[in-house]
Short mmCIF file of N, CA and C in Angstrom, two decimals:
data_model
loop_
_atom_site.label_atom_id
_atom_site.label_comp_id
_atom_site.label_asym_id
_atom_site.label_seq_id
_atom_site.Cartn_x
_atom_site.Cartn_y
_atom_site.Cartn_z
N UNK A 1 0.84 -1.17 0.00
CA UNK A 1 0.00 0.00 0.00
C UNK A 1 0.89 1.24 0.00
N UNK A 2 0.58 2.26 -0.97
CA UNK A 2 1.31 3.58 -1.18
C UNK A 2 1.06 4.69 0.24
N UNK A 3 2.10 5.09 0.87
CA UNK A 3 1.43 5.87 2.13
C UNK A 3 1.38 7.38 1.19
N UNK A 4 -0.15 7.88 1.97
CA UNK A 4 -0.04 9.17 1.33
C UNK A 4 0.61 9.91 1.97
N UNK A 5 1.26 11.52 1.02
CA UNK A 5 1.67 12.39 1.49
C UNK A 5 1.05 13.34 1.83
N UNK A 6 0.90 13.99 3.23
CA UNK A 6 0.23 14.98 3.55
C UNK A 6 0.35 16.36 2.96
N UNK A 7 0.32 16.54 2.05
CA UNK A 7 0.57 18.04 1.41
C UNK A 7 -0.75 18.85 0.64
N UNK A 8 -1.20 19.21 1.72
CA UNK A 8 -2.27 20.30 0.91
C UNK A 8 -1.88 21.25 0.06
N UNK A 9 -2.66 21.18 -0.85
CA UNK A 9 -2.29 22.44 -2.15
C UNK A 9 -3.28 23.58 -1.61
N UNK A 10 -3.16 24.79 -2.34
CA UNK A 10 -3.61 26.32 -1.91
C UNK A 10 -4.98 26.14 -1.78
N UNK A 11 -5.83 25.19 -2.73
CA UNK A 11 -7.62 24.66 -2.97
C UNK A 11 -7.62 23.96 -1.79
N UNK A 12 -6.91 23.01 -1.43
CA UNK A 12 -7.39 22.06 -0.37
C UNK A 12 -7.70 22.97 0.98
N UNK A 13 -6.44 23.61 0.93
CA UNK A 13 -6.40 24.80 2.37
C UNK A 13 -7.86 25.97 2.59
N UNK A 14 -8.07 26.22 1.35
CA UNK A 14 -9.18 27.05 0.73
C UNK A 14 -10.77 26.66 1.27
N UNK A 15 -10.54 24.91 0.88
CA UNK A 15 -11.59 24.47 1.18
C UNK A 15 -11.73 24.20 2.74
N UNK A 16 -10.74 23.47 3.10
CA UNK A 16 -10.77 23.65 4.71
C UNK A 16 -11.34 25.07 5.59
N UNK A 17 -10.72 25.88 5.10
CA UNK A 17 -11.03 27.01 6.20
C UNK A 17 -12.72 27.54 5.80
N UNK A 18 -12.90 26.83 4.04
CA UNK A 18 -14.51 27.67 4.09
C UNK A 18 -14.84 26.31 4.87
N UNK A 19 -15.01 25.33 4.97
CA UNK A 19 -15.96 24.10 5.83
C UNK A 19 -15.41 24.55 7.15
N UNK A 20 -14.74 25.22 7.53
CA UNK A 20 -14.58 25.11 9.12
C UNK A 20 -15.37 27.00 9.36
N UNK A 21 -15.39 27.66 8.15
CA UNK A 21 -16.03 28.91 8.43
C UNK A 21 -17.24 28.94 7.93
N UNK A 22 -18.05 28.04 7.82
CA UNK A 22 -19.04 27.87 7.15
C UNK A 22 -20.53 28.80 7.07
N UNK A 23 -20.41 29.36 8.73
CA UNK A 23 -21.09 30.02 9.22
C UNK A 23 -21.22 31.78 8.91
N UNK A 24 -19.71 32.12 8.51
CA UNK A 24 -19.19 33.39 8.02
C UNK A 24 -19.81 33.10 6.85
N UNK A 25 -19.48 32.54 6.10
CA UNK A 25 -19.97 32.20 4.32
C UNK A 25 -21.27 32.56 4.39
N UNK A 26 -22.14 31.63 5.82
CA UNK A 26 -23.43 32.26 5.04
C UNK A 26 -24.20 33.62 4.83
N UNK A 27 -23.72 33.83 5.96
CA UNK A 27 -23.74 35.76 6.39
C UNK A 27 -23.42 36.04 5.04
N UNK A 28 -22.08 35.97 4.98
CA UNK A 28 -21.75 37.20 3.75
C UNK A 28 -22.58 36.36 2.41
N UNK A 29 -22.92 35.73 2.23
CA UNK A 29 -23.90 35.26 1.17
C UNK A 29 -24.94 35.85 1.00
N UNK A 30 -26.16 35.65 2.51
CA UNK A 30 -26.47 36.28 2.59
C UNK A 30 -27.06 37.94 2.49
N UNK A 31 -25.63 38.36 3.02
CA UNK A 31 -25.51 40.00 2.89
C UNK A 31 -25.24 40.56 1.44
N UNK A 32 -24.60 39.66 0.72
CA UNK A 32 -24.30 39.49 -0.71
C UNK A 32 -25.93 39.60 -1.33
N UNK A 33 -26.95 39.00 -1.19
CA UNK A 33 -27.77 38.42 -1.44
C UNK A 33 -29.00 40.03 -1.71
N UNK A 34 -28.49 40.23 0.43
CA UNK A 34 -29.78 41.01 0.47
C UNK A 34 -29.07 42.73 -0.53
N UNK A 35 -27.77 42.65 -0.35
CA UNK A 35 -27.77 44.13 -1.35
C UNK A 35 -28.07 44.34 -2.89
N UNK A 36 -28.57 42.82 -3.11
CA UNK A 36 -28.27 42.96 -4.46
C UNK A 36 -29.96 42.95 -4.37
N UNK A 37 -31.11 42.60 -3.84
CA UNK A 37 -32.16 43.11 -3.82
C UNK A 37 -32.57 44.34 -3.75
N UNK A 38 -31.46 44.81 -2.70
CA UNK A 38 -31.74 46.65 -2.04
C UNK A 38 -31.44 46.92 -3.32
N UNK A 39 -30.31 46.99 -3.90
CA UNK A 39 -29.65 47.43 -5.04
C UNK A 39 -31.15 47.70 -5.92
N UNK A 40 -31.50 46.28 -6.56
CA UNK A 40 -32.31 46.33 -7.31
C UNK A 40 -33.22 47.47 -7.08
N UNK A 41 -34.21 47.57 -5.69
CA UNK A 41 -35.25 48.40 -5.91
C UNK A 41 -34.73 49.77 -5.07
N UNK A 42 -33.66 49.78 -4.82
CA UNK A 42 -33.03 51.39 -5.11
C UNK A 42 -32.69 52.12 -6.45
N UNK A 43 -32.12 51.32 -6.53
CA UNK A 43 -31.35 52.11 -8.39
C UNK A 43 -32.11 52.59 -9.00
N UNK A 44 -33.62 51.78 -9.17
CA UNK A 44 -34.37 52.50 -10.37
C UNK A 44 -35.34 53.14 -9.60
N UNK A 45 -35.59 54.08 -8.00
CA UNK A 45 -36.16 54.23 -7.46
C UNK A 45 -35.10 55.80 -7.38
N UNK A 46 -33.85 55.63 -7.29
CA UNK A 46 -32.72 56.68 -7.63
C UNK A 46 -32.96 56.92 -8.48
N UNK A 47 -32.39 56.34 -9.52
CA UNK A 47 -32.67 57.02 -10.93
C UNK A 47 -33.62 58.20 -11.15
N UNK A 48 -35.01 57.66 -10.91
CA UNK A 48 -35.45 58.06 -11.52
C UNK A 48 -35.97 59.29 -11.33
N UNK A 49 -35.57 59.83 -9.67
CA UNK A 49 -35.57 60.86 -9.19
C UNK A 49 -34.74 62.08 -9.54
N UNK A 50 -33.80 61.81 -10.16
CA UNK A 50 -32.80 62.81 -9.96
C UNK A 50 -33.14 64.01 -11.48
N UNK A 51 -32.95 64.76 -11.29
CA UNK A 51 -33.31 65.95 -12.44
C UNK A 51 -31.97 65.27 -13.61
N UNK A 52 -32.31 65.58 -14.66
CA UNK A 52 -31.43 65.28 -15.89
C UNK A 52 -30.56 65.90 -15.93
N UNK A 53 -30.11 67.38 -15.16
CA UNK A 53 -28.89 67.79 -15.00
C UNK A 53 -28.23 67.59 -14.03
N UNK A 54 -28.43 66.51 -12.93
CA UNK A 54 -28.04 65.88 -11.80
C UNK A 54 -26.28 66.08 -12.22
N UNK A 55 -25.75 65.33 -12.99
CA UNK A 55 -24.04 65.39 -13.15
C UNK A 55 -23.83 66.21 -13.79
N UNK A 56 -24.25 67.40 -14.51
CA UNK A 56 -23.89 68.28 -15.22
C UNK A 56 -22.87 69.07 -14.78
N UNK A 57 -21.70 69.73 -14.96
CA UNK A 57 -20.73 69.94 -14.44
C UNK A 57 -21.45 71.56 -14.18
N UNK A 58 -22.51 72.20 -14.57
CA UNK A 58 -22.97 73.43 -14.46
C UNK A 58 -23.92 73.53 -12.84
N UNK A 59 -24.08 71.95 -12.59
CA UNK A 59 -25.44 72.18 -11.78
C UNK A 59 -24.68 72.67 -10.11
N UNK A 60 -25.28 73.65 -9.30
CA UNK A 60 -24.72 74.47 -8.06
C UNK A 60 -24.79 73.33 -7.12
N UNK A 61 -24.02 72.81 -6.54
CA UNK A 61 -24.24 72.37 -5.16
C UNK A 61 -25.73 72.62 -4.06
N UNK A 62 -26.34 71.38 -3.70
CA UNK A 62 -27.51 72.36 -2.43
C UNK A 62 -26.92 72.78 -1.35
N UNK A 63 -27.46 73.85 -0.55
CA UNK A 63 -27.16 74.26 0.39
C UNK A 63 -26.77 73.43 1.66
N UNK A 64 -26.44 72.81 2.90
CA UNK A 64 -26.34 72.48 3.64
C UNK A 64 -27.44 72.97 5.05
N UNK A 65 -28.71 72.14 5.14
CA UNK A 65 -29.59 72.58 5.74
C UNK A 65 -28.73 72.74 7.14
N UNK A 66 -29.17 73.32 8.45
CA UNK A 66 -28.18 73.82 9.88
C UNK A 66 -29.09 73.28 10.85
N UNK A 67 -30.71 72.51 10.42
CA UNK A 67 -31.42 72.34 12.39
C UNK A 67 -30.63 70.82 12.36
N UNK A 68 -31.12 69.96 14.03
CA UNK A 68 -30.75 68.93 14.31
C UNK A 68 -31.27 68.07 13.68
N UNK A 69 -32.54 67.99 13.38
CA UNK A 69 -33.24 66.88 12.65
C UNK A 69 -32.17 66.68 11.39
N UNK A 70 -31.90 67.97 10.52
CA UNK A 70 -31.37 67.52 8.95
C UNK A 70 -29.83 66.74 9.56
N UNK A 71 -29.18 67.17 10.07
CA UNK A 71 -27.83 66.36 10.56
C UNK A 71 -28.32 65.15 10.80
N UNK A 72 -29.30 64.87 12.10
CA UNK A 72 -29.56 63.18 12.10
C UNK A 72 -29.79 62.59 10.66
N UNK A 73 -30.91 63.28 10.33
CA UNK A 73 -30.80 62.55 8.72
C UNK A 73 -29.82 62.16 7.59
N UNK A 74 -28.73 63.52 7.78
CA UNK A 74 -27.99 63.54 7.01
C UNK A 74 -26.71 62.14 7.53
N UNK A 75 -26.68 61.86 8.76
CA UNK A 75 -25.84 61.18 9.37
C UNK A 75 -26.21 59.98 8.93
N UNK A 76 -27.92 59.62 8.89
CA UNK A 76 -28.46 58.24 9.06
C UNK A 76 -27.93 57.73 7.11
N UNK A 77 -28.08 59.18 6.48
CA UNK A 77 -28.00 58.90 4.84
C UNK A 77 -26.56 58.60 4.54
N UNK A 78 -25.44 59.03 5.34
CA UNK A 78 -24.05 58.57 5.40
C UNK A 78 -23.43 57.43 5.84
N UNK A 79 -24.54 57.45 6.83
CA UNK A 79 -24.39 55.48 7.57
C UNK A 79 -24.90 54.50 6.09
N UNK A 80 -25.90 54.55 5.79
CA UNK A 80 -26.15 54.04 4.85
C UNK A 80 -25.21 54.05 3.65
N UNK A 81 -25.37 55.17 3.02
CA UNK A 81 -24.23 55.10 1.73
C UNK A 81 -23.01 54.40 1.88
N UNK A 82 -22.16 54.40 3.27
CA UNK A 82 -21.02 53.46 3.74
C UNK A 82 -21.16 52.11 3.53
N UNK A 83 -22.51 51.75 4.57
CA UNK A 83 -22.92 50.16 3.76
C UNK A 83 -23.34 49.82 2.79
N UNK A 84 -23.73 50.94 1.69
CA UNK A 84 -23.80 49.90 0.67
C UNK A 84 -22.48 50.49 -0.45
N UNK A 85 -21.18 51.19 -0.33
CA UNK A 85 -19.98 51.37 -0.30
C UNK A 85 -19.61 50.16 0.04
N UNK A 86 -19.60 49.75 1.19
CA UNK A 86 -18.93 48.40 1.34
C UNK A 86 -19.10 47.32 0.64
N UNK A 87 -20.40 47.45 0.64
CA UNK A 87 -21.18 45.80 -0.07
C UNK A 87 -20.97 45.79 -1.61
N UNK A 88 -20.46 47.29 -2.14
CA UNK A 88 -20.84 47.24 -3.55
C UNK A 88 -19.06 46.39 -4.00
N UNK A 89 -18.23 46.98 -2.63
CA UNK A 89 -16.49 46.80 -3.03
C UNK A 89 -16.53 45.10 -2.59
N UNK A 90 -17.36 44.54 -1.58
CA UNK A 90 -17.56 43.12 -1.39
C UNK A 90 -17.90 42.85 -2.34
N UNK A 91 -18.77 43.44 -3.35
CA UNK A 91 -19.77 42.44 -4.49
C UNK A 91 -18.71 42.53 -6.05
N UNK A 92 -17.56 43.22 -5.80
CA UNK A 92 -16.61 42.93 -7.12
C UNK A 92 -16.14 41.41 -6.69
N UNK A 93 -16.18 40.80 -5.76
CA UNK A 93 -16.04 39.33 -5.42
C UNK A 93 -16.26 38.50 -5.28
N UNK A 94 -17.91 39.21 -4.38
CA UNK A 94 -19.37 37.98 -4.32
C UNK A 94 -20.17 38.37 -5.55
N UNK A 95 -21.16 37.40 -5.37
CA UNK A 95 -22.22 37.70 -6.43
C UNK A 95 -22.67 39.30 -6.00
N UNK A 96 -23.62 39.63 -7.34
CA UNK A 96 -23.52 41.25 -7.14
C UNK A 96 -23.51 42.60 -7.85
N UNK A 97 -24.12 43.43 -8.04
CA UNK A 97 -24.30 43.97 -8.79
C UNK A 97 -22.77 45.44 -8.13
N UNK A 98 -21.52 44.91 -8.40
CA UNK A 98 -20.94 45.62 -7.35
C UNK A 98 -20.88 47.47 -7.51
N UNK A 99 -20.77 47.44 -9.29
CA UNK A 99 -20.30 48.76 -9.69
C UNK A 99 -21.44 49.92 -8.99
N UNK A 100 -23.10 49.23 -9.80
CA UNK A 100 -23.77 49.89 -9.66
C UNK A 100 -24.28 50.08 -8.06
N UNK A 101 -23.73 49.17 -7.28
CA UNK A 101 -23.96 49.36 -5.48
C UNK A 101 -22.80 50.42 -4.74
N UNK A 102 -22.34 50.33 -5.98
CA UNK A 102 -20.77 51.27 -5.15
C UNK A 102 -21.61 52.81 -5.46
N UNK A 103 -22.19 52.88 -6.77
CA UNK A 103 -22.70 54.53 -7.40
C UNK A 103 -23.59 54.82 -6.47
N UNK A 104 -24.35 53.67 -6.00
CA UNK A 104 -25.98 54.05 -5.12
C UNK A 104 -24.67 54.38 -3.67
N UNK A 105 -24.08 53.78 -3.32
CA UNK A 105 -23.17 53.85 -1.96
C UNK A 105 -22.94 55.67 -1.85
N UNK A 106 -21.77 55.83 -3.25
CA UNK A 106 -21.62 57.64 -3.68
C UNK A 106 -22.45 57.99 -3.83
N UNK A 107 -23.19 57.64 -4.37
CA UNK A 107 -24.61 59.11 -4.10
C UNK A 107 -25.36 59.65 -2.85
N UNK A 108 -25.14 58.40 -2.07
CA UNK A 108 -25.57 59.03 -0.35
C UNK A 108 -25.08 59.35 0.26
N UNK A 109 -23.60 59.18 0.24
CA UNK A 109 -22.23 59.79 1.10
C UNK A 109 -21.83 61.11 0.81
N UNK A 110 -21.77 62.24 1.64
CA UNK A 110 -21.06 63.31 1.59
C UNK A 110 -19.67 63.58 1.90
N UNK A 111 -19.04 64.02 0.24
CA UNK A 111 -17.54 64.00 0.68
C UNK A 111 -16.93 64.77 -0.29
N UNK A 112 -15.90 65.61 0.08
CA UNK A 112 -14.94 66.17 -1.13
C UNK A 112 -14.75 65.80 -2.21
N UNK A 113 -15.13 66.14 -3.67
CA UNK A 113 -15.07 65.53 -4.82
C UNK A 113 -15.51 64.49 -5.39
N UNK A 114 -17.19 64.55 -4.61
CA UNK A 114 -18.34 63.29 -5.02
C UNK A 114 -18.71 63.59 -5.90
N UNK A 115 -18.72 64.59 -6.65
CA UNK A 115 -19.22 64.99 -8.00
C UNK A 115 -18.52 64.75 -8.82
N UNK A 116 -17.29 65.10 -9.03
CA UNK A 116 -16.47 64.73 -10.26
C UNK A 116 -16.34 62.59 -10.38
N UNK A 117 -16.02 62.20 -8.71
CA UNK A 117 -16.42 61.00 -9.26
C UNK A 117 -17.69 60.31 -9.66
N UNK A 118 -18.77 61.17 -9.35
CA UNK A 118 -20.15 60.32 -9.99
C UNK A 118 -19.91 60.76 -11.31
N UNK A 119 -19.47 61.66 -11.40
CA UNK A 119 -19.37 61.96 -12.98
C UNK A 119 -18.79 61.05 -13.59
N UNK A 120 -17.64 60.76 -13.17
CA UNK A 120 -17.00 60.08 -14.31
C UNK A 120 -17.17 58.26 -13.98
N UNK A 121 -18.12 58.22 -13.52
CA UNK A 121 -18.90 56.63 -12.89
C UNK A 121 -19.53 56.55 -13.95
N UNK A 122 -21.02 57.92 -14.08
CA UNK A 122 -21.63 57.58 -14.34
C UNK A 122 -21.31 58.41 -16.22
N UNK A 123 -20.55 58.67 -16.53
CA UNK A 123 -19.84 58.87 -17.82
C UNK A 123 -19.32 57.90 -18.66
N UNK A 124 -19.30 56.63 -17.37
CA UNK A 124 -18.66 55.24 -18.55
C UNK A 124 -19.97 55.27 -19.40
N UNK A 125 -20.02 54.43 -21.23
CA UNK A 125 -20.98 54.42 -21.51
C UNK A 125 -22.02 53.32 -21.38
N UNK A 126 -21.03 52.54 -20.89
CA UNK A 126 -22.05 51.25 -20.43
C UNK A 126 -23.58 51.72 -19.01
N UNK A 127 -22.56 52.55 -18.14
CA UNK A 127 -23.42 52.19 -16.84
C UNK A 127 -24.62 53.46 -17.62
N UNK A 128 -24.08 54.40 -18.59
CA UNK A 128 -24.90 56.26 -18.44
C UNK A 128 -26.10 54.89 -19.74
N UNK A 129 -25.83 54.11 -20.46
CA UNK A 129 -26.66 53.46 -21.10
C UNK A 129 -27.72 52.64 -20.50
N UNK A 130 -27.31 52.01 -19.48
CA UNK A 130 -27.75 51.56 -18.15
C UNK A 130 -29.14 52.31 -17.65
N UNK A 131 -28.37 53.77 -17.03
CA UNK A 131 -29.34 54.43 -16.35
C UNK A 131 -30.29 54.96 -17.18
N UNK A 132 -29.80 55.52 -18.39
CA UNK A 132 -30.75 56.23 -19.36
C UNK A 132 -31.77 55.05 -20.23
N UNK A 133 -31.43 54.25 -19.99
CA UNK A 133 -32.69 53.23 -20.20
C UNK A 133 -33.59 53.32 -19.39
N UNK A 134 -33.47 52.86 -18.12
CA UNK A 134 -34.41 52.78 -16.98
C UNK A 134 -35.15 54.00 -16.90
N UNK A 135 -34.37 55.56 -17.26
CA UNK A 135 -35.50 56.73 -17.55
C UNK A 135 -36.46 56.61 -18.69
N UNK A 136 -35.94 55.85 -20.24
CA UNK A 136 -36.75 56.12 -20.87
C UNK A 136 -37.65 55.46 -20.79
N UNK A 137 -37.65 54.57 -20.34
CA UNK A 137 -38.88 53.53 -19.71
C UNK A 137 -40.12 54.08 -19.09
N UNK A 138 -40.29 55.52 -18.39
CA UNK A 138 -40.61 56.13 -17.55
C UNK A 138 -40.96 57.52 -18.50
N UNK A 139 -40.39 57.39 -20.02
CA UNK A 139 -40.91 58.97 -19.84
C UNK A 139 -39.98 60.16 -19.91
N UNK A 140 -38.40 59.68 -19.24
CA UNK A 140 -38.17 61.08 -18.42
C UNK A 140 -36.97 61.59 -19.42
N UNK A 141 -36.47 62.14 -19.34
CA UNK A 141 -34.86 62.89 -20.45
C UNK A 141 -34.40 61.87 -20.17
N UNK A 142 -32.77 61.78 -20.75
CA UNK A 142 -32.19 61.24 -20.14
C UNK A 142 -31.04 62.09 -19.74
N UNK A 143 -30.30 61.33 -18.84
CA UNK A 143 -29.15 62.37 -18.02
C UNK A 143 -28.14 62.43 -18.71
N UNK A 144 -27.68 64.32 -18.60
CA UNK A 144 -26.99 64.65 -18.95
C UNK A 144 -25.45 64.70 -18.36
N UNK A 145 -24.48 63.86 -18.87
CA UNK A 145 -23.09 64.09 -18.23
C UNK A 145 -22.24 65.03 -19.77
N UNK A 146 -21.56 65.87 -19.25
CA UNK A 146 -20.64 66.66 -19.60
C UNK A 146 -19.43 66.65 -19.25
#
């Protein structure tokens, strides 16, 4: 009888630690799972809100409302945009709609130079083909990037 050699290759090791983490897997499956639902009935719920000169490099910034209520809100809309920021940079790995979870992520986060990158997100012509479908479906212009 041939004795085997114990030598796991990089797959065997791979597979070990997911059967011994099995429980992590399902979570992030899971969580994989549920953003790509949110995703779904956000995006075209985003979309379809936003005025057609939304990325226009002309359009003014809004003001920054000053009572407590708009900060909680504004805080609760930053908590959010983070998680689905995260889930969209998890979903270039898991199943997932990752690009378009990362744009919904930037659009709720407030930060130095969120405009020039939605711009040029939403300037590739795949994703601006993307969105401007889902408007004409609806009726609406479609958005203008410059």
């Amino acid at each position: 009888m041939i004795a085997r050699i114990e030598d796991d290759g990089w797959w065997q090791q791979i597979w070990h630690w997911a059967a011994a983490n099995g429980d992590l897997l399902g979570w992030l499956f899971v969580g994989s799972l549920t953003s790509l639902v949110l995703c779904a009935l956000l995006l075209p719920a985003m979309v379809l809100r936003l005025p057609a000169d939304y990325f226009a490099s002309s359009r003014d910034e809004q003001p920054v409302p000053r009572t407590a209520c708009a900060w909680l809100l504004r805080i609760a809309k930053n908590a959010l945009g983070l998680v689905f920021l995260l889930a969209g940079i998890a979903m270039l790995l898991l199943p997932g709609q990752g690009v378009l979870t990362i744009l919904i992520g930037l659009m709720l986060l407030n930060f130095p130079g969120k405009r020039g990158l939605e711009r040029r997100i939403v300037g590739r012509p795949i994703i601006l083909k993307l969105l401007n479908r889902m408007r004409v479906k609806r009726d609406l212009p479609p958005l203008n990037v410059d």
